[in-house]
Each structure stands twice: as C-alpha cells, then as structure tokens.
Short mmCIF file of C-alpha atoms in Angstrom, two decimals:
data_model
loop_
_atom_site.label_atom_id
_atom_site.label_comp_id
_atom_site.label_asym_id
_atom_site.label_seq_id
_atom_site.Cartn_x
_atom_site.Cartn_y
_atom_site.Cartn_z
CA MET A 1 101.86 102.60 30.83
CA ARG A 2 101.14 99.13 31.47
CA PHE A 3 103.09 98.13 28.48
CA VAL A 4 106.09 100.13 29.28
CA LEU A 5 106.23 98.77 32.89
CA GLY A 6 106.22 95.01 31.19
CA ILE A 7 108.97 95.86 28.99
CA VAL A 8 111.06 96.80 31.73
CA VAL A 9 110.63 94.07 33.69
CA ALA A 10 110.71 91.82 30.49
CA LEU A 11 114.08 93.25 30.22
CA ALA A 12 115.12 92.68 34.19
CA THR A 13 114.04 89.07 33.91
CA VAL A 14 116.31 88.54 30.66
CA LEU A 15 119.32 90.86 30.93
CA PRO A 16 122.02 90.18 33.02
CA ALA A 17 122.85 92.10 36.12
CA PRO A 18 125.46 94.40 35.79
CA ALA A 19 128.63 92.80 36.40
CA SER A 20 130.22 94.72 39.93
CA ALA A 21 133.78 94.96 40.95
CA ALA A 22 135.20 92.35 43.44
CA ALA A 23 136.20 93.23 46.38
CA PRO A 24 139.76 93.03 46.92
CA GLY A 25 141.12 89.67 48.84
CA PRO A 26 142.67 90.19 52.37
CA SER A 27 145.90 89.50 51.11
CA GLU A 28 145.63 92.21 48.77
CA ILE A 29 144.51 94.43 51.10
CA SER A 30 147.52 93.79 53.08
CA ARG A 31 150.21 93.86 50.65
CA PHE A 32 148.44 97.87 49.79
CA LEU A 33 148.90 98.32 53.45
CA ALA A 34 152.06 96.89 53.73
CA SER A 35 153.36 99.30 50.53
CA GLN A 36 151.66 102.37 52.50
CA GLY A 37 153.62 101.94 55.58
CA PHE A 38 151.26 99.97 57.98
CA ALA A 39 152.26 96.66 59.98
CA ALA A 40 149.56 93.98 60.05
CA LEU A 41 148.96 92.72 63.73
CA LYS A 42 146.34 89.65 64.07
CA LEU A 43 143.72 90.07 66.36
CA THR A 44 141.70 87.12 67.93
CA LYS A 45 137.79 87.39 67.59
CA LEU A 46 135.89 86.43 70.79
CA PRO A 47 131.97 84.84 70.12
CA THR A 48 130.62 88.34 71.16
CA GLY A 49 132.74 89.97 68.59
CA HIS A 50 135.04 91.67 70.57
CA GLU A 51 138.77 91.80 69.18
CA VAL A 52 141.53 90.98 71.66
CA ILE A 53 145.15 91.52 70.91
CA ASP A 54 148.60 90.15 72.70
CA ALA A 55 150.45 92.90 74.52
CA VAL A 56 153.43 93.21 76.35
CA ILE A 57 153.98 96.03 78.45
CA ASN A 58 157.63 96.40 80.03
CA GLY A 59 158.17 92.53 79.23
CA GLN A 60 155.33 91.15 80.52
CA ALA A 61 152.68 89.17 78.27
CA GLY A 62 148.84 89.95 78.56
CA SER A 63 145.76 90.21 76.67
CA PHE A 64 143.78 93.30 75.71
CA VAL A 65 140.57 94.02 73.94
CA LEU A 66 139.98 96.80 71.60
CA ASP A 67 137.99 99.36 72.44
CA SER A 68 137.75 102.20 69.89
CA GLY A 69 135.42 103.91 72.20
CA ALA A 70 138.16 104.30 75.13
CA GLY A 71 140.06 107.59 75.11
CA ALA A 72 143.28 106.08 76.12
CA THR A 73 144.72 102.71 76.84
CA VAL A 74 144.26 101.12 80.28
CA VAL A 75 145.43 98.71 82.37
CA ARG A 76 143.58 97.29 84.81
CA HIS A 77 143.86 98.61 88.42
CA ASP A 78 144.62 95.40 89.93
CA ARG A 79 147.41 93.82 87.05
CA LEU A 80 149.59 97.21 87.21
CA ALA A 81 151.79 95.11 89.49
CA LYS A 82 151.89 91.97 86.95
CA PHE A 83 153.36 94.84 83.77
CA GLY A 84 155.55 96.37 86.44
CA ILE A 85 153.97 99.27 86.47
CA THR A 86 154.50 101.50 89.57
CA ALA A 87 151.46 103.06 91.48
CA ALA A 88 151.42 106.92 90.49
CA ALA A 89 150.04 109.65 92.74
CA GLY A 90 147.05 111.28 92.25
CA ALA A 91 143.81 110.30 89.78
CA GLN A 92 142.42 112.03 87.57
CA GLN A 93 138.39 112.25 86.60
CA GLY A 94 137.41 110.35 83.22
CA ALA A 95 134.06 109.75 82.07
CA GLY A 96 132.81 105.69 81.16
CA ALA A 97 129.80 104.50 80.14
CA GLY A 98 128.57 104.38 83.72
CA GLY A 99 129.28 108.23 84.47
CA ASN A 100 132.77 109.33 86.08
CA ILE A 101 135.44 107.14 86.94
CA ALA A 102 138.88 108.01 88.54
CA ILE A 103 141.68 107.29 86.06
CA THR A 104 145.56 107.77 87.02
CA SER A 105 148.53 107.73 83.97
CA HIS A 106 151.42 105.73 84.12
CA PRO A 107 154.85 105.92 82.33
CA ILE A 108 156.06 102.64 80.81
CA GLY A 109 159.54 101.42 79.49
CA SER A 110 157.60 99.56 76.44
CA LEU A 111 154.94 98.39 74.74
CA VAL A 112 154.57 95.43 71.89
CA LEU A 113 151.30 94.53 70.36
CA ALA A 114 151.11 91.22 68.11
CA GLY A 115 155.22 91.14 68.15
CA ARG A 116 155.47 94.71 66.76
CA ALA A 117 157.25 97.57 69.20
CA VAL A 118 154.65 100.29 69.47
CA PRO A 119 156.12 103.71 71.01
CA LEU A 120 153.85 104.61 73.76
CA LYS A 121 155.27 106.31 76.76
CA GLN A 122 152.23 105.81 78.83
CA VAL A 123 149.07 104.20 79.80
CA TYR A 124 145.85 104.65 82.32
CA SER A 125 144.98 102.82 84.86
CA THR A 126 141.07 102.25 86.30
CA ASN A 127 138.85 99.60 87.80
CA LEU A 128 137.84 97.54 84.98
CA ASP A 129 136.43 94.95 86.86
CA SER A 130 132.42 95.03 85.77
CA VAL A 131 133.88 95.19 82.20
CA VAL A 132 136.10 92.00 83.10
CA ALA A 133 133.91 89.84 84.79
CA ARG A 134 131.18 90.51 81.91
CA LEU A 135 133.66 89.57 79.05
CA LYS A 136 134.85 86.56 80.98
CA ALA A 137 131.41 85.28 81.71
CA ALA A 138 130.33 85.60 77.91
CA THR A 139 133.66 84.25 76.52
CA GLY A 140 135.49 82.74 79.34
CA THR A 141 138.46 85.24 78.34
CA GLU A 142 139.84 87.54 80.97
CA ILE A 143 141.48 90.55 79.55
CA ASP A 144 144.32 92.79 81.33
CA GLY A 145 142.73 95.90 79.54
CA VAL A 146 141.94 98.05 76.68
CA ILE A 147 143.97 99.56 73.83
CA GLY A 148 142.08 102.81 72.96
CA GLN A 149 142.68 105.91 71.14
CA ASP A 150 145.96 106.93 71.91
CA ILE A 151 147.15 103.78 69.91
CA LEU A 152 144.15 103.87 67.21
CA SER A 153 144.21 107.42 66.06
CA GLY A 154 147.91 107.94 67.20
CA PHE A 155 148.99 105.19 64.34
CA ALA A 156 146.18 105.66 62.06
CA ALA A 157 144.52 102.16 62.93
CA ILE A 158 142.42 100.47 60.28
CA ILE A 159 140.59 97.82 61.39
CA ASN A 160 139.63 94.66 59.11
CA ILE A 161 137.00 93.22 60.59
CA GLY A 162 136.40 90.11 58.08
CA SER A 163 140.19 89.18 58.57
CA SER A 164 140.38 89.93 62.21
CA GLU A 165 143.43 92.58 61.68
CA LEU A 166 144.82 95.53 62.43
CA TYR A 167 146.75 97.97 60.87
CA LEU A 168 149.19 100.56 62.39
CA LYS A 169 151.17 102.87 60.57
CA LEU A 170 154.26 102.25 63.02
CA PRO A 171 157.77 103.99 62.73
CA ALA A 172 160.16 101.49 60.76
CA ARG A 173 162.10 99.05 62.89
#
C-alpha cells in the first residue's frame, strides 16, 4: 500500500495540474448579456461592500443602495418631496429586519437607473433613518432609498460583483 501511495505522490509532484478553463473576462460577459437583451448599469461599490446606483425619479437625481433582501424599491419617507412624490393615504404593514414597519405605496411618473429608463409605476416609502445613519457613518455616503426585488426580479437582474455592474433585461429603447 505504501508503494502505491508513494507512486501517486511522486506522480502528483511531477505531472502538471490539469488546465482549467479560464473564466470569461468582464467584456465577454457584457457582450454575451447584451446579445441576450440585457442592459449593463454601473454600480458604485462602497467600502462596506454595498453597491449603490444613481437613480432619477420624476426627474430628480438620487443615490440608492441595491438591496436584494428588500421586497420593493423604497424611498426614504423624508425624501418624498425631493422626488416630487405626493404623500399617499393609508400605510400598510411591512416586515423589516427589525420587525414590522409602516410602508406606503406611491405612484411615480418615471424612473431612470444609471441612465436607463425602467418602467416602474410605483415606489414605496418608509422610515429608513437607522439604515441611512449606519451607512453614512460607515462610508460617508447618504442614500435616498433602496432598489429592491420589484426591479431585481421584475427585470431578471444579474449582479456582477467583480465588475460592479447590474444587468437588467429592460424593454427596447
């Protein structure tokens, strides 16, 4: 048995390791996804690892963190006026990491993410003060809200963490 084990060890040190297929480069991934109808949207990586995207709601620019755990896109309750979003009557109950939260839905006229129009008709609002404060303390970046699953699932999102890109399958321009 020792003899066989010795041969295996000797061969392993002499023979080259099998060649592994090289991972496709970012440009190859971008080209392939573009051929499949995906738009590449640039993200900004914060020191905490969070990804932030530029968003324009109703013609007003803001900064939103990508949150795959959020069920919907949410604007901070104190930023509704900034985006020209009128207050809606009747809050619903939602669930957050800290428990139940009051969340309100609001119609919007337009949403543009990283320069690309996204056909979303409503956003939600809630108090994001603790999230905003923690993220600002850790990174110096203040966000206006979160991009959630209504966009990520609704437009077949693919997130490339390595290149800080979000790919969405958006309707043709």
